[in-house]
């Protein structure tokens, strides 16, 4: 795609500001990201920020979200327009929204941000699913569902997390791809705002409809569940809190977190989380560990006192993996958690790795993955992972993980100094090969699996094939993947249940608990019969979410 190409007003000198691609950008070609060398030439002449080529108009008849009626680029002349190409399962894309928010706050009258959703996965191209993702991530910008990649093709986009700027006369200024776009894009927007100060249309767009709050006493996009003794713990991710209930009666015992997104330790009534995901209890059941995903930390909850503390992470996102002390390490979107002999294993989705957190030794370090996004097996430190989300151990100590962006279930021999990784379900060496096919090993096709647990009774893995809205089983002796429950997404109990992007699993003997994320519900499955019910939470209305 074009880079930002700026010209002195004489038109004699070209200045390419940057196209800075960073590691782990979501790549349409599945090869991670590339880097384009930046160059700069000084000149005493004022820079011309205006584009020269007209921007192609949006195709008609596309679904729009967050606007009362479809927008056109022609109607937006007079505004600086920033197009953001994204896919809701791509963490690089989600991370970029914080920079977009900064730009919008800095240029509230001059700038219009339009997000073009071009789903990587088939499931991500359905408007209902995009609406759910917009609500989950609280995105307020206009969103176009570019389900057939029409806009993507018109603009020659090659990577997700790509941005394109259009000047107030409707001409293309240039583009940038990758994480953390603010520092590159902001000077160009500021230059356009100054150059077109006399002609910019400062009339605000009609406000996007407010994202409605969930009804009092309900969950919001629960991402994970964990069982310890008689208690079930729920990551009420959309409400930024952890809910503790009796696993049988559904009685709400305690809620940890105010519901306001933040990073605050303290009592259950004082603590704050930000979209917590993975949960796991300590071996003795006295501590609950929480992957506080959007805070880039792992928290611990003392289940006797209720106090919430930070176990690992500073709250600043990591850019490179490095061994460090727990209170000094930087993490990046920790997601799934599991524990073995007191040591935590973390699916570090933002770094495409599995990490170890050892409270006894007070260290954090990468255990699996090179931090280069991909779907390549090999020695632990050289293997390439793609946004791992769920982790679990089998009784023989082999680590299994749901590698969501590669649509595969993989394993890692972390107990061996010469350990390697392998794949039990899904094609290896490919980030684009996904689907919904049962079969053995590479014959099986999944679609963005998010969670998995070990079923001791049947000696098998149970996985949440999230974007297929199904639960599946994997026989680890034969590598046979078989659909167990689910089909068309929906919300049905009984012996033919329906789910909607289930994101978390926990097992308790012959009972499976499912965080049915987009249905805002916890489902309870009898593993022997498949009979499914929905857990009724009694008393959650007594713990309102703070505004």
XYZ file of C-alpha atoms in Angstrom:
547
model
C 0.000 0.000 0.000
C 1.043 3.635 -0.324
C 3.162 5.178 2.373
C 2.695 8.728 3.582
C 4.257 10.709 0.730
C 4.523 14.408 1.448
C 5.749 17.050 -0.939
C 7.150 20.534 -0.489
C 4.636 22.871 -2.037
C 6.903 23.359 -5.029
C 6.329 19.680 -5.755
C 10.076 19.122 -6.239
C 10.867 16.919 -3.266
C 9.305 13.720 -1.948
C 9.435 12.877 1.717
C 8.377 9.451 2.879
C 7.675 9.719 6.567
C 7.229 6.051 7.483
C 5.550 2.749 7.109
C 6.616 1.112 10.348
C 5.488 -2.479 10.562
C 6.071 -4.176 13.889
C 6.381 -7.804 14.884
C 3.183 -9.783 15.347
C 1.017 -7.615 13.096
C -1.872 -9.716 11.778
C -0.799 -10.614 8.270
C -3.104 -11.470 5.406
C -0.360 -13.557 3.889
C 0.413 -15.366 7.112
C 4.078 -14.365 7.219
C 3.992 -12.012 10.193
C 5.081 -8.514 9.295
C 7.705 -6.790 7.247
C 9.564 -3.545 7.721
C 9.836 -0.725 5.236
C 12.808 1.533 5.768
C 11.856 5.104 6.601
C 13.633 8.016 4.987
C 13.459 11.727 5.580
C 14.871 14.688 3.694
C 15.027 18.126 5.233
C 13.775 21.141 3.318
C 13.151 24.774 4.102
C 10.063 24.702 1.894
C 6.722 24.061 3.620
C 5.466 20.507 3.269
C 2.382 19.861 1.183
C 0.276 17.352 3.114
C -2.456 17.123 0.479
C -2.983 13.992 -1.571
C -3.166 13.893 -5.350
C -5.188 10.796 -6.292
C -8.951 10.679 -5.603
C -9.990 8.120 -3.004
C -12.267 5.353 -4.339
C -15.841 5.641 -3.093
C -17.304 3.030 -0.755
C -19.294 0.340 -2.579
C -23.051 0.531 -2.029
C -25.137 -2.021 -0.143
C -22.612 -2.834 2.579
C -23.731 -3.228 6.185
C -22.820 -0.330 8.465
C -22.679 -0.275 12.265
C -22.741 2.714 14.642
C -24.251 5.142 12.113
C -27.889 5.988 11.378
C -27.244 5.670 7.637
C -24.319 4.696 5.379
C -21.643 7.315 4.825
C -19.953 8.251 1.559
C -16.538 9.754 1.057
C -18.118 12.426 -1.100
C -20.314 13.522 1.809
C -17.239 13.627 4.053
C -15.326 16.133 1.935
C -14.211 18.887 4.234
C -13.099 16.336 6.812
C -9.835 14.484 7.276
C -10.840 10.823 6.982
C -8.889 7.955 8.498
C -9.782 4.427 7.366
C -8.807 1.594 9.709
C -8.801 -1.950 8.281
C -9.254 -4.545 11.007
C -10.551 -7.970 11.987
C -11.972 -8.527 15.441
C -9.916 -11.621 16.265
C -6.659 -9.768 15.576
C -5.036 -8.376 18.741
C -2.863 -5.955 16.761
C -6.066 -4.458 15.374
C -7.691 -4.156 18.788
C -4.539 -2.650 20.267
C -4.560 0.089 17.614
C -7.905 1.416 18.845
C -6.253 3.122 21.818
C -4.159 5.161 19.375
C -7.241 5.924 17.282
C -8.947 7.183 20.429
C -6.026 9.539 21.081
C -6.236 10.901 17.548
C -9.988 11.407 17.737
C -9.700 13.220 21.070
C -6.962 15.467 19.704
C -8.818 16.316 16.480
C -12.510 16.046 17.425
C -13.787 18.425 14.723
C -11.323 17.832 11.919
C -11.002 14.034 11.883
C -13.494 11.277 11.039
C -12.404 7.704 11.737
C -14.152 4.913 9.832
C -13.271 1.311 10.599
C -13.441 -1.173 7.741
C -13.955 -4.665 9.108
C -12.547 -7.276 6.716
C -12.853 -10.525 8.633
C -10.022 -13.020 8.347
C -12.325 -15.878 9.309
C -15.677 -16.740 7.752
C -17.317 -16.292 11.138
C -15.930 -12.765 11.376
C -17.714 -11.710 8.189
C -21.208 -12.061 9.648
C -22.663 -8.710 10.665
C -24.249 -10.056 13.868
C -20.860 -11.302 15.027
C -19.211 -7.979 14.218
C -21.918 -6.155 16.177
C -21.121 -8.374 19.172
C -17.403 -7.660 18.790
C -18.056 -3.918 18.530
C -20.081 -4.067 21.733
C -17.480 -6.247 23.471
C -14.639 -3.858 22.611
C -16.870 -0.778 23.090
C -16.019 0.627 19.662
C -17.964 3.787 18.838
C -16.579 4.606 15.384
C -18.557 3.912 12.213
C -17.916 0.323 11.100
C -18.328 -1.091 7.588
C -18.651 -4.838 7.108
C -16.370 -5.389 4.122
C -17.329 -9.063 4.049
C -16.326 -9.625 0.420
C -13.106 -7.571 0.678
C -14.365 -5.016 -1.835
C -12.906 -1.978 -0.071
C -9.810 -3.971 0.890
C -9.201 -4.741 -2.802
C -9.959 -1.204 -3.988
C -7.277 0.104 -1.665
C -4.745 -2.675 -2.261
C -4.582 -3.562 1.419
C -2.294 -6.469 2.326
C -2.293 -6.499 6.129
C -4.809 -6.088 8.910
C -4.192 -3.155 11.247
C -3.685 -0.933 8.182
C -4.603 2.756 8.137
C -5.243 5.104 5.208
C -5.581 8.898 5.378
C -7.729 10.980 3.035
C -7.444 14.750 2.889
C -10.423 17.155 3.099
C -10.610 17.332 -0.698
C -11.099 13.562 -0.938
C -7.589 12.681 -2.082
C -5.367 9.884 -0.767
C -2.561 11.058 1.494
C -1.028 7.659 2.280
C -1.102 4.748 4.677
C 0.585 2.910 7.506
C 0.425 -0.653 8.805
C 1.127 -2.118 12.228
C 0.784 -1.535 15.924
C 1.083 1.820 17.667
C 0.266 4.112 14.723
C -0.172 7.322 16.729
C 3.381 8.657 16.510
C 3.436 8.219 12.736
C -0.084 9.329 11.892
C -0.495 12.244 14.315
C 1.986 14.628 12.638
C 0.321 14.054 9.271
C -3.163 14.695 10.655
C -1.864 17.822 12.386
C -0.282 18.990 9.135
C -3.516 18.421 7.217
C -5.517 20.233 9.889
C -3.220 23.245 9.631
C -2.991 23.257 5.835
C -6.775 23.026 5.386
C -7.684 25.098 8.452
C -9.744 27.579 6.434
C -11.818 24.976 4.602
C -12.282 22.115 7.073
C -15.886 21.298 7.876
C -16.120 21.388 11.663
C -19.699 20.147 11.830
C -19.731 16.993 13.971
C -21.060 13.755 12.578
C -24.299 12.525 14.032
C -23.388 10.733 17.228
C -23.151 6.964 17.166
C -25.827 5.208 19.163
C -24.725 4.535 22.715
C -23.694 0.980 23.473
C -26.456 -0.192 25.784
C -25.389 -1.546 29.161
C -26.175 -5.134 29.952
C -29.205 -5.575 32.215
C -28.462 -5.496 35.945
C -27.742 -8.942 37.316
C -26.378 -10.409 34.085
C -22.968 -11.304 32.743
C -21.281 -9.502 29.873
C -19.187 -11.524 27.429
C -17.803 -14.009 29.989
C -14.440 -15.194 28.718
C -13.393 -17.938 31.086
C -14.409 -20.194 33.974
C -12.560 -22.145 36.671
C -13.635 -24.613 39.350
C -12.151 -24.965 42.825
C -13.898 -27.084 45.438
C -17.558 -26.112 45.588
C -16.967 -22.796 43.821
C -17.177 -21.751 40.196
C -15.290 -18.623 39.172
C -16.393 -16.624 36.139
C -14.359 -14.032 34.257
C -17.167 -11.548 33.616
C -14.934 -9.950 31.023
C -17.262 -7.302 29.618
C -18.038 -6.136 33.155
C -14.358 -6.102 34.185
C -14.828 -8.340 37.217
C -14.610 -11.874 38.596
C -17.771 -13.557 39.888
C -17.620 -16.359 42.479
C -20.665 -18.624 42.694
C -21.668 -21.939 44.177
C -21.194 -24.315 41.268
C -24.369 -26.265 42.042
C -26.907 -23.675 43.185
C -25.595 -20.695 41.220
C -25.713 -18.540 44.355
C -23.396 -15.563 43.933
C -20.951 -15.525 46.836
C -18.579 -12.685 46.005
C -17.780 -10.333 43.151
C -14.206 -9.089 42.810
C -13.970 -5.744 41.046
C -16.104 -2.637 40.761
C -16.870 -3.135 37.091
C -14.909 -0.043 36.083
C -11.920 -0.826 33.883
C -8.691 -0.117 35.721
C -5.677 -1.550 37.491
C -6.294 -1.203 41.212
C -5.514 -3.700 43.951
C -7.447 -4.051 47.184
C -10.623 -5.549 48.538
C -13.314 -7.040 46.286
C -15.156 -3.709 46.461
C -12.040 -1.666 45.594
C -10.249 -3.748 42.983
C -10.414 -3.023 39.271
C -9.697 -5.241 36.262
C -9.768 -4.636 32.514
C -11.333 -7.423 30.445
C -9.998 -10.336 32.515
C -9.855 -13.678 30.720
C -8.035 -16.803 31.931
C -8.571 -18.168 35.447
C -6.923 -20.952 37.421
C -6.875 -21.820 41.124
C -3.745 -22.713 43.059
C -3.194 -26.359 43.896
C -4.360 -25.836 47.488
C -7.394 -23.790 46.442
C -6.446 -20.697 48.440
C -5.556 -18.409 45.524
C -7.239 -17.635 42.212
C -4.962 -16.398 39.456
C -6.444 -14.060 36.854
C -5.117 -13.139 33.418
C -6.021 -9.443 33.492
C -5.721 -9.239 29.758
C -6.095 -5.595 28.800
C -3.999 -4.516 31.788
C -1.158 -6.808 30.616
C -0.762 -8.298 34.090
C -1.585 -11.459 36.022
C -3.460 -10.864 39.270
C -3.955 -13.056 42.326
C -6.996 -13.179 44.584
C -6.624 -14.459 48.132
C -9.760 -16.551 48.425
C -9.719 -16.373 52.223
C -9.412 -12.587 52.617
C -10.674 -11.507 49.187
C -7.692 -9.221 48.634
C -6.606 -8.664 45.032
C -2.922 -8.122 44.264
C -0.760 -8.056 41.151
C 1.406 -11.142 40.763
C 3.244 -10.270 37.553
C 3.472 -7.345 35.174
C 3.828 -3.593 35.406
C 0.727 -2.668 33.424
C 2.861 -1.579 30.474
C 2.646 -3.705 27.344
C 5.721 -5.682 26.338
C 7.361 -5.145 22.980
C 10.112 -7.758 23.272
C 10.193 -10.941 25.358
C 12.679 -11.035 28.218
C 13.237 -12.875 31.483
C 12.512 -10.627 34.454
C 11.351 -10.501 38.045
C 7.588 -10.796 38.438
C 7.080 -7.174 39.494
C 9.322 -5.835 36.724
C 8.273 -7.921 33.740
C 6.176 -6.520 30.920
C 3.483 -8.805 29.538
C 1.289 -8.565 26.442
C -2.343 -9.681 26.467
C -2.049 -12.681 28.811
C -5.026 -14.927 28.023
C -5.256 -18.546 29.147
C -3.778 -19.884 32.385
C -2.929 -23.311 33.732
C -0.807 -24.501 36.639
C 1.581 -27.394 37.237
C 3.468 -27.942 40.499
C 2.820 -24.368 41.592
C 4.153 -22.840 38.367
C 1.806 -20.836 36.152
C 1.802 -21.291 32.381
C 0.377 -18.316 30.514
C -0.855 -18.125 26.938
C 0.764 -14.784 26.118
C -1.448 -14.014 23.149
C 0.088 -10.639 22.379
C 3.584 -12.090 22.059
C 2.648 -15.368 20.341
C 4.268 -17.341 23.148
C 3.628 -19.481 26.228
C 5.242 -18.030 29.354
C 6.152 -19.382 32.788
C 5.468 -17.406 35.963
C 7.155 -18.964 38.977
C 6.024 -17.336 42.251
C 8.553 -19.325 44.290
C 11.527 -18.212 42.203
C 9.992 -14.765 41.506
C 10.714 -14.956 37.782
C 8.819 -14.713 34.515
C 10.208 -16.039 31.260
C 9.150 -17.299 27.826
C 8.813 -21.085 27.659
C 7.458 -21.776 24.168
C 7.676 -19.730 20.995
C 10.076 -17.379 19.261
C 7.622 -14.431 19.395
C 7.477 -14.505 15.595
C 3.864 -15.135 14.607
C 3.385 -18.295 12.602
C 2.323 -21.922 12.648
C 5.634 -23.749 12.628
C 6.704 -26.555 14.963
C 10.204 -27.170 16.230
C 12.348 -26.737 19.341
C 10.524 -24.808 22.063
C 12.412 -21.542 21.603
C 12.199 -21.635 17.795
C 8.595 -22.694 17.250
C 6.199 -20.098 15.886
C 2.814 -19.622 17.547
C -0.147 -17.472 16.536
C -2.075 -15.850 19.360
C -2.346 -18.821 21.758
C -5.439 -18.516 23.934
C -6.100 -21.657 25.989
C -3.630 -23.916 27.813
C -3.955 -27.182 29.743
C -1.860 -30.147 30.833
C -2.535 -33.832 30.312
C -1.781 -36.191 33.214
C 1.586 -37.103 31.684
C 2.713 -33.460 31.843
C 2.368 -32.562 28.166
C 1.164 -29.009 27.583
C -1.635 -28.541 25.043
C -2.680 -25.134 23.746
C -5.340 -23.654 21.511
C -3.397 -21.655 18.927
C -6.269 -19.466 17.840
C -4.926 -17.592 14.813
C -3.523 -20.796 13.305
C -6.821 -22.617 14.012
C -4.917 -25.522 15.533
C -4.542 -27.475 18.751
C -0.859 -27.905 19.443
C 1.347 -29.433 22.131
C 4.642 -28.567 23.772
C 6.959 -30.820 25.741
C 7.890 -28.231 28.360
C 9.275 -30.812 30.783
C 12.177 -31.664 28.512
C 15.263 -29.502 27.949
C 15.209 -30.677 24.333
C 11.447 -30.255 24.113
C 9.606 -29.538 20.904
C 6.141 -28.550 19.742
C 3.703 -30.484 17.577
C 0.139 -30.349 16.270
C -2.706 -32.714 17.150
C -5.519 -31.038 15.214
C -5.385 -28.742 12.220
C -2.999 -28.235 9.293
C 0.534 -27.168 10.273
C 2.571 -24.428 8.616
C -0.420 -22.307 7.603
C -2.262 -19.373 9.196
C -5.025 -19.279 6.590
C -6.164 -22.924 6.478
C -9.241 -23.206 8.660
C -12.756 -24.632 8.469
C -15.105 -27.055 10.183
C -14.048 -30.594 9.329
C -13.647 -33.609 11.603
C -10.704 -35.873 10.927
C -7.312 -37.143 11.998
C -4.488 -34.690 12.615
C -4.017 -32.306 9.707
C -7.247 -33.521 8.081
C -9.233 -31.780 10.817
C -10.079 -28.127 10.360
C -11.012 -25.737 13.152
C -11.875 -22.045 13.204
C -10.153 -19.938 15.857
C -10.336 -22.309 18.869
C -10.056 -20.446 22.161
C -10.065 -22.981 25.007
C -9.423 -26.592 25.926
C -9.512 -28.872 28.975
C -8.374 -32.390 29.777
C -11.238 -34.841 30.320
C -9.781 -37.346 32.782
C -12.750 -39.715 32.687
C -12.533 -40.228 28.917
C -8.792 -39.514 28.495
C -9.371 -36.900 25.810
C -9.211 -33.200 25.129
C -12.395 -31.159 24.947
C -11.981 -27.963 22.938
C -14.037 -24.863 22.300
C -13.943 -24.458 18.514
C -15.062 -20.923 19.116
C -15.751 -19.492 15.667
C -17.603 -22.662 14.691
C -19.648 -22.330 17.913
C -18.963 -25.989 18.679
C -17.449 -28.205 21.328
C -15.211 -30.939 19.937
C -13.163 -33.799 21.333
C -9.677 -34.954 20.417
C -8.393 -38.470 21.017
C -4.703 -37.865 21.673
C -3.779 -41.455 20.809
C -5.261 -41.326 17.305
C -5.393 -37.506 16.873
C -9.024 -37.869 15.801
C -11.033 -34.649 16.148
C -14.795 -35.168 16.441
C -17.664 -32.708 16.745
C -19.442 -33.320 20.028
C -21.959 -30.528 20.631
C -23.130 -27.411 18.830
C -23.689 -26.464 15.233
C -25.383 -23.331 13.998
C -24.677 -20.539 16.460
C -27.551 -19.805 18.789
C -28.770 -20.297 22.341
C -30.430 -23.648 23.016
C -30.293 -26.058 25.953
C -31.014 -29.792 25.891
C -29.320 -32.647 24.100
C -28.790 -30.629 20.899
C -27.494 -27.379 22.378
C -26.397 -24.270 20.526
C -23.599 -21.897 21.530
C -22.261 -18.574 20.271
C -18.488 -18.224 20.199
C -17.757 -20.116 23.441
C -14.482 -18.838 24.856
C -13.767 -20.717 28.085
C -14.010 -24.216 29.552
C -13.635 -25.774 32.997
C -14.132 -29.398 33.960
C -15.230 -30.879 37.263
C -15.419 -34.663 37.087
C -18.278 -35.467 34.745
C -19.458 -31.859 34.398
C -18.197 -29.317 31.876
C -18.706 -25.589 32.414
C -18.704 -23.422 29.299
C -18.245 -19.660 29.141
C -20.665 -19.071 26.261
C -19.211 -15.683 25.531
C -21.566 -14.018 23.059
C -24.625 -15.483 24.790
C -23.527 -13.843 28.062
C -24.107 -17.156 29.814
C -22.490 -20.067 31.620
C -23.582 -23.424 30.262
C -23.421 -26.684 32.196
C -22.871 -29.906 30.236
C -23.220 -33.484 31.453
C -20.222 -35.040 29.721
C -21.726 -38.525 29.584
C -25.040 -37.522 27.981
C -24.267 -34.137 26.414
C -27.350 -32.719 28.138
C -26.821 -28.984 28.456
C -28.416 -26.391 30.722
C -27.791 -22.743 31.530
C -26.583 -21.852 35.012
C -28.942 -19.412 36.731
C -27.001 -16.897 38.809
C -28.859 -16.053 41.999
C -28.076 -12.707 43.580
C -25.889 -11.123 40.906
C -28.282 -8.166 40.864
C -26.941 -7.315 44.326
C -23.575 -6.480 42.759
C -24.286 -3.689 40.261
C -21.581 -2.656 37.832
C -20.144 0.796 38.525
C -20.809 3.384 35.831
